[in-house]
mmCIF file of C-alpha atoms in Angstrom:
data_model
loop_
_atom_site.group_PDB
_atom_site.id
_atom_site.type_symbol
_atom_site.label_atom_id
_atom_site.label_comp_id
_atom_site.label_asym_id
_atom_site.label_seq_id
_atom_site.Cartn_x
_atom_site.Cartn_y
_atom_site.Cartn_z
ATOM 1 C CA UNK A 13 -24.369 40.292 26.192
ATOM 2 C CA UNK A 14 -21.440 38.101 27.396
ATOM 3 C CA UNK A 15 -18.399 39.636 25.645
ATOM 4 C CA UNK A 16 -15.319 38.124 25.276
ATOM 5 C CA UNK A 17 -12.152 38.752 25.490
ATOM 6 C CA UNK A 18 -8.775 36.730 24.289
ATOM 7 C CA UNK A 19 -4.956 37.627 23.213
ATOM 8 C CA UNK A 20 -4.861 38.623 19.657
ATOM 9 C CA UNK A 21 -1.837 36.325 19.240
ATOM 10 C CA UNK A 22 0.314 33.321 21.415
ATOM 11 C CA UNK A 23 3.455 31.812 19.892
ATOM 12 C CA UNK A 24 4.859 27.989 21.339
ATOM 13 C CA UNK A 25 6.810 25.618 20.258
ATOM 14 C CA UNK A 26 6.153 21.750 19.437
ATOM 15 C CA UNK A 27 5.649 19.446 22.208
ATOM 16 C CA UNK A 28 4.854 22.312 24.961
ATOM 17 C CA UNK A 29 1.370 22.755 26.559
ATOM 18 C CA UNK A 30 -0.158 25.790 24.965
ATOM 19 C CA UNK A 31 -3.030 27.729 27.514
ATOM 20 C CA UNK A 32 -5.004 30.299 26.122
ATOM 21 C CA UNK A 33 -7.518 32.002 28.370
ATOM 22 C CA UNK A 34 -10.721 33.828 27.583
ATOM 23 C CA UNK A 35 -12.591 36.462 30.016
ATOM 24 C CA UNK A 36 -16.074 36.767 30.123
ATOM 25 C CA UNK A 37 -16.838 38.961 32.492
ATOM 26 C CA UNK A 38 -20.730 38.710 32.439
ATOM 27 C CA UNK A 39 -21.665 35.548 31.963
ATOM 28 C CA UNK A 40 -25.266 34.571 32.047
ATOM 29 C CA UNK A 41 -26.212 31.774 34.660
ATOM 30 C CA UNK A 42 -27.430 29.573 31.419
ATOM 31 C CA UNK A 43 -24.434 30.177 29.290
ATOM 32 C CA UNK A 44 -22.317 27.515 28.024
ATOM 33 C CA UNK A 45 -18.479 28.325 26.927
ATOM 34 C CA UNK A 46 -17.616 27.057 23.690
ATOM 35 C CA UNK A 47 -14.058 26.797 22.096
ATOM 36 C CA UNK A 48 -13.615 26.452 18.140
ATOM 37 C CA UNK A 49 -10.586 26.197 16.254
ATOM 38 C CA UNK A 50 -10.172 27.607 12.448
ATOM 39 C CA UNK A 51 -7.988 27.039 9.975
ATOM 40 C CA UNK A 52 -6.784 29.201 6.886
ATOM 41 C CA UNK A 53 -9.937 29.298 4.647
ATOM 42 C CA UNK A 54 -11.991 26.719 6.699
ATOM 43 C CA UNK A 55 -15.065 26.619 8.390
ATOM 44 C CA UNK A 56 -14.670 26.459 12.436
ATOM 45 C CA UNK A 57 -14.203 23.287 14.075
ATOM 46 C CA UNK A 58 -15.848 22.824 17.049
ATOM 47 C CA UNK A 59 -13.273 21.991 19.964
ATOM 48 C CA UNK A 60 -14.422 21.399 23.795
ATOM 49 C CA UNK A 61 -17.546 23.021 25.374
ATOM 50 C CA UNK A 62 -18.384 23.284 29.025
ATOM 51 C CA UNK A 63 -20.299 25.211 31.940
ATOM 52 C CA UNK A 64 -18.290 24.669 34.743
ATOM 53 C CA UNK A 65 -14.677 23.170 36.141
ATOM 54 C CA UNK A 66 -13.041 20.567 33.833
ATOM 55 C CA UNK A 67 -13.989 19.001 30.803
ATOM 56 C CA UNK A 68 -11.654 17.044 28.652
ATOM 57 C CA UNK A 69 -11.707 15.089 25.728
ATOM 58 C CA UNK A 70 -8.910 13.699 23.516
ATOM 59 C CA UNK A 71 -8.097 16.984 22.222
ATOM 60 C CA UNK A 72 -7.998 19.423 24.776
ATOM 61 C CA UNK A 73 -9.162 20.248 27.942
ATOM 62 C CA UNK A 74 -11.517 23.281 28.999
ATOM 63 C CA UNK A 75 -10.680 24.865 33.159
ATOM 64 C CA UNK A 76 -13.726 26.964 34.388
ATOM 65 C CA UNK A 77 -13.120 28.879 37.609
ATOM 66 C CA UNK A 78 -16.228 28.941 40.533
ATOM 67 C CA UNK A 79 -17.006 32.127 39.437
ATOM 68 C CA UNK A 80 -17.101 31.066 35.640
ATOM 69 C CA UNK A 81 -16.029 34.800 34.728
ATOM 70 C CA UNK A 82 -13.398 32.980 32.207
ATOM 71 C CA UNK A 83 -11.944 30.306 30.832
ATOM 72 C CA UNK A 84 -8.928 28.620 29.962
ATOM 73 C CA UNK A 85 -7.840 25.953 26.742
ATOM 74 C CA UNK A 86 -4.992 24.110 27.594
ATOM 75 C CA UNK A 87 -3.636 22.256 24.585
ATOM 76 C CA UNK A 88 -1.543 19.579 25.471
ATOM 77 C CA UNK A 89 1.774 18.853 23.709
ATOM 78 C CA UNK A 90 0.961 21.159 20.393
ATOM 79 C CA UNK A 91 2.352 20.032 16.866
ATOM 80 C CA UNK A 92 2.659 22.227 13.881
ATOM 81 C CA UNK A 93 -0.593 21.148 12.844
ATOM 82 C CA UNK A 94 -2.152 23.098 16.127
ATOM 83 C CA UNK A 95 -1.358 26.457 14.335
ATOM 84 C CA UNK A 96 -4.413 27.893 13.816
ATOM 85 C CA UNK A 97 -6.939 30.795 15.007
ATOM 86 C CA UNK A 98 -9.242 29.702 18.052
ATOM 87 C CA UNK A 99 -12.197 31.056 19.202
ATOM 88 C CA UNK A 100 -13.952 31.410 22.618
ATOM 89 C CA UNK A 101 -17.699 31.957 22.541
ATOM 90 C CA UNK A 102 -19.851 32.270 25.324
ATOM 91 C CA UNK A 103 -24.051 31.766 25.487
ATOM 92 C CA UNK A 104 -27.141 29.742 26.035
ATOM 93 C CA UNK A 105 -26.540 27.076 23.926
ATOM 94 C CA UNK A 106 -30.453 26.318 23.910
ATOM 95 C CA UNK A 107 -31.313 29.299 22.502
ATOM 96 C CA UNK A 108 -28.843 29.287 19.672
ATOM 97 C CA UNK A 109 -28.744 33.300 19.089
ATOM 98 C CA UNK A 110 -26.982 36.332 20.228
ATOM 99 C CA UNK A 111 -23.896 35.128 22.242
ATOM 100 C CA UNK A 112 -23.634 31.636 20.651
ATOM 101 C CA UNK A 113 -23.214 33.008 17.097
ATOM 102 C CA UNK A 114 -21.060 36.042 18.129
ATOM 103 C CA UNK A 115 -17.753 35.367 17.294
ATOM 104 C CA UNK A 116 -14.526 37.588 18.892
ATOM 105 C CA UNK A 117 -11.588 38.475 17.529
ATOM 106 C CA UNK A 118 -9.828 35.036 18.443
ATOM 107 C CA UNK A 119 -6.038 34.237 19.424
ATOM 108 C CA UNK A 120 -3.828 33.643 16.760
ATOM 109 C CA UNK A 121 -1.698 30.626 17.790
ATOM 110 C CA UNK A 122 1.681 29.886 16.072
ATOM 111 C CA UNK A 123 3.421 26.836 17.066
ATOM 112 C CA UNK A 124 7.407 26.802 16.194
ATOM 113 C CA UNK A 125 9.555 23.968 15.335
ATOM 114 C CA UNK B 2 -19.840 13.741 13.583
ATOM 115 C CA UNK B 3 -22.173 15.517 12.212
ATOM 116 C CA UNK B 4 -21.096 16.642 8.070
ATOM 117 C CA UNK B 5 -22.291 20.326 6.640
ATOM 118 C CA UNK B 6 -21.045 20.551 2.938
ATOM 119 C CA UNK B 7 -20.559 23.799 1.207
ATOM 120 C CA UNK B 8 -21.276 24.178 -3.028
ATOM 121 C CA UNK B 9 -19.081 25.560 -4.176
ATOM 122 C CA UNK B 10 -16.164 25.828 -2.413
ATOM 123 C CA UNK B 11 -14.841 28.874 -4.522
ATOM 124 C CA UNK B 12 -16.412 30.899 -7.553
ATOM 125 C CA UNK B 13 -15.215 33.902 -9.277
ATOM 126 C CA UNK B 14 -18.426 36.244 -10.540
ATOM 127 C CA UNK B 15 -18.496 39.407 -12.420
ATOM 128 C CA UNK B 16 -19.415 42.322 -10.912
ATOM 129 C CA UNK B 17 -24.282 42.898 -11.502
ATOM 130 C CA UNK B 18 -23.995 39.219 -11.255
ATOM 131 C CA UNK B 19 -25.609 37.015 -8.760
ATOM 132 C CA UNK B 20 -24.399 33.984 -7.102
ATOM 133 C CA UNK B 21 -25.744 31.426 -4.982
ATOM 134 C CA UNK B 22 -24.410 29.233 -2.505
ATOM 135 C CA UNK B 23 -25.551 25.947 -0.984
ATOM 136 C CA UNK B 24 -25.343 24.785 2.246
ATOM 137 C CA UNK B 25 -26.271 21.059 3.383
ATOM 138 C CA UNK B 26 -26.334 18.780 6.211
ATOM 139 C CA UNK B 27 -25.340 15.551 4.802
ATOM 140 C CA UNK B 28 -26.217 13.237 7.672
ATOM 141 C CA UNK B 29 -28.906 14.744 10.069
ATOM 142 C CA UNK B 30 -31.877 17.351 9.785
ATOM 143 C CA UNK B 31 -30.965 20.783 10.337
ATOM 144 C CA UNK B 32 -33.722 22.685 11.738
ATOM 145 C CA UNK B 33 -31.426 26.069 11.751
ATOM 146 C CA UNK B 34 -28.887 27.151 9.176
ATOM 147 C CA UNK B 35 -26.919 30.317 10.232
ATOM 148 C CA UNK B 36 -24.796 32.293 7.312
ATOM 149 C CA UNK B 37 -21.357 34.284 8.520
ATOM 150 C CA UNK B 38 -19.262 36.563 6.391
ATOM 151 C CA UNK B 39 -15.535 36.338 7.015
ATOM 152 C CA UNK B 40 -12.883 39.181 5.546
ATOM 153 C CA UNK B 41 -9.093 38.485 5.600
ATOM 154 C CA UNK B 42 -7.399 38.537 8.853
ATOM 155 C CA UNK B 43 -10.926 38.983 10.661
ATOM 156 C CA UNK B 44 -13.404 37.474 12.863
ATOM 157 C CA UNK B 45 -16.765 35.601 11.305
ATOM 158 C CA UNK B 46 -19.643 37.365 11.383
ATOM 159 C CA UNK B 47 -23.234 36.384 11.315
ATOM 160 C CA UNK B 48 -25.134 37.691 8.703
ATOM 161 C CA UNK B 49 -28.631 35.524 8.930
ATOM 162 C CA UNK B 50 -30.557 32.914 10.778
ATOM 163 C CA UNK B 51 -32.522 30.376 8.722
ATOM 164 C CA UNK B 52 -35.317 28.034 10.082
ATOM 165 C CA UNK B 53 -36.891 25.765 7.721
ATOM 166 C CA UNK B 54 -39.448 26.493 6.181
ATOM 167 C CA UNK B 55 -39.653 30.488 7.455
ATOM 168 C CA UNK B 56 -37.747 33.775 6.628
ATOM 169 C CA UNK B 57 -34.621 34.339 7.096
ATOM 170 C CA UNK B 58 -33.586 36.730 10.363
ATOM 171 C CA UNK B 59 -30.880 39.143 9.439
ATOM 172 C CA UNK B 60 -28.183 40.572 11.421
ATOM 173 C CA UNK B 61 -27.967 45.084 11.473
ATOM 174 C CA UNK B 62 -26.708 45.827 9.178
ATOM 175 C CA UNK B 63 -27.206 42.965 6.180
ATOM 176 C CA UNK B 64 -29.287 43.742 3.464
ATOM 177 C CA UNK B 65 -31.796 41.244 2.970
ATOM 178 C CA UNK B 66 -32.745 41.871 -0.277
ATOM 179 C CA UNK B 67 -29.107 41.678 -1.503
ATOM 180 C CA UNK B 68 -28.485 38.430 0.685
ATOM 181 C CA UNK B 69 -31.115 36.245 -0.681
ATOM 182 C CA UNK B 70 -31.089 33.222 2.286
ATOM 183 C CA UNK B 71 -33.775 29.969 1.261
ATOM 184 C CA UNK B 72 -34.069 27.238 3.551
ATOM 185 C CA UNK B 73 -36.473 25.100 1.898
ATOM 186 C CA UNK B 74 -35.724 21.624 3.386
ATOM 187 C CA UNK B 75 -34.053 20.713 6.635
ATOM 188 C CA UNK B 76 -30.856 19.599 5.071
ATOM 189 C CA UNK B 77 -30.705 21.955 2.549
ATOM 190 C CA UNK B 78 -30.364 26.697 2.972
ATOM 191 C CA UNK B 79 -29.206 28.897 -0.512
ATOM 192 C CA UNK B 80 -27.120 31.822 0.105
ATOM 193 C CA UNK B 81 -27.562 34.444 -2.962
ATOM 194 C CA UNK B 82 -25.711 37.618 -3.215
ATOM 195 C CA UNK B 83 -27.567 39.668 -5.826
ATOM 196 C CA UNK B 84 -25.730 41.806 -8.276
ATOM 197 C CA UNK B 85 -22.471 41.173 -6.463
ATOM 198 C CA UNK B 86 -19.524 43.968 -6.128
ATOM 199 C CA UNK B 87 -15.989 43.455 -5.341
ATOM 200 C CA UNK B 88 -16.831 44.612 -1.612
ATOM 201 C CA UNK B 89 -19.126 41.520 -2.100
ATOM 202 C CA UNK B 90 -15.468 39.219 -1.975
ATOM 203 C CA UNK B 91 -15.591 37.428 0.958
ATOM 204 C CA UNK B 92 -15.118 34.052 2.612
ATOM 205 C CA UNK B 93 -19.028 33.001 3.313
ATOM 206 C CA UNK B 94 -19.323 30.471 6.104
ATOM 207 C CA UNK B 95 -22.287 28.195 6.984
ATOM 208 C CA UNK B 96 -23.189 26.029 10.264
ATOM 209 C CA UNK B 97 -26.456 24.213 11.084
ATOM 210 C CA UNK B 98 -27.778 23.006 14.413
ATOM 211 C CA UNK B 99 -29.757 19.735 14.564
ATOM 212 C CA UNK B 100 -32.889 18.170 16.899
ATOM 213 C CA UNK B 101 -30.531 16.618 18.740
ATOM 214 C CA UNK B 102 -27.899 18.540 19.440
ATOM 215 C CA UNK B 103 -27.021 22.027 20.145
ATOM 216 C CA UNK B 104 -23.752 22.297 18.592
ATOM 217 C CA UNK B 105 -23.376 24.371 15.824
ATOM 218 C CA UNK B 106 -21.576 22.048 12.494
ATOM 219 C CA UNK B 107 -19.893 24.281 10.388
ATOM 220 C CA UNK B 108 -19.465 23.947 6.463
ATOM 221 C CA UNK B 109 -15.949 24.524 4.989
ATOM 222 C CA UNK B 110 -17.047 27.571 3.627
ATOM 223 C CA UNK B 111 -16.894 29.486 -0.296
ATOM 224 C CA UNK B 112 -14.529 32.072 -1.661
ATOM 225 C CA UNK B 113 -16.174 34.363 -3.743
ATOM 226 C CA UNK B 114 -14.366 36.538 -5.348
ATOM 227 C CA UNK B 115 -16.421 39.317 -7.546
ATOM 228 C CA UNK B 116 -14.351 41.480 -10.773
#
């Protein structure tokens, strides 16, 4: 199984570029990488998903190295509002079991006035 | 996007009780339904797969006759938790998948809280 791995915890300030990268040593060849964002007693919101290089959409954008072994959020100017848990999961996103649904431990962001 | 409502958004329960929860997908048909279990300060975790119209696939772990999972319609799956206990308190978290997509839409999930 593709596990991942991501800081427990990041800390910025409002208006920087936040980056938070997730390994995944293992990937499959049909696994998608999938980025979620959760707030305080909320259900996950889905953020940016992508299989390889650069995908970006007017929230974030998702950077996939050749070798796809991890992957990076970048968050551009982050606002109070971006504080929040986010989560990198990794899997075949037609077969919606194991990896998909296996949530890590997440990073903890904190944005600072 | 695609909606997945959560009923009811909290509920307090006494302890030999059961409650259920409902999960729906408001604007599309949700041919899986997928149950997590979040504690404070932790990850989600899946407890349960749901296909309509079929049993439910637990996780290791889950006891499926204390986590009663229905999906009897494809916009509709039931989450009850049979003669609850305190340990039972948890933040309960649903998501569905449609036909034509395969991202997962989560619900805003429901406290319970058991005395």
């Amino acid at each position: 199984l593709a596990k991942t791995t991501q800081p427990i915890s990041m800390d910025s300030y409002e208006g920087q570029e936040v980056n938070i990268t997730c390994s995944h040593n293992n990937i499959a060849t049909n696994d998608y990488i999938t980025w979620y964002q959760q707030f305080p007693s909320q259900g996950p919101r889905f953020i940016i998903q992508g299989y390889k290089t650069k995908v970006t959409n007017e929230v974030a954008s998702l950077f996939i190295p050749a070798d796809r072994k991890s992957s990076t959020l970048s968050l551009p100017r982050v606002s109070l509002s971006d504080t929040a848990v986010y989560y990198c999961l990794v899997g075949d996103i037609e077969n919606n079991a194991g990896n998909m649904l296996t949530f890590g431990g997440g990073t903890r962001l904190m944005v600072k006035p | 996007g695609a909606v997945v409502s959560q009923h009811p958004s909290w509920v307090i329960c006494k302890s030999g009780t059961s409650v259920k929860i409902e999960c729906r997908s408001l604007d599309f048909q949700a041919t899986t339904m997928f149950w997590y279990r979040q504690f404070p300060k932790q990850s989600l975790m899946l407890m349960a797969t749901s296909n309509e119209g079929s049993k439910a696939t637990y996780e290791q772990g889950v006891e499926k006759d204390k986590f009663l999972i229905n999906h009897a319609s494809l916009t509709l799956s039931t989450l009850t938790v049979t003669s609850a206990h305190p340990e039972d308190s948890s933040f309960y978290i649903c998501s569905a998948t449609g036909t034509s997509s395969y991202e997962q839409y989560f619900g805003p999930g429901t406290r319970l809280t058991v005395t």
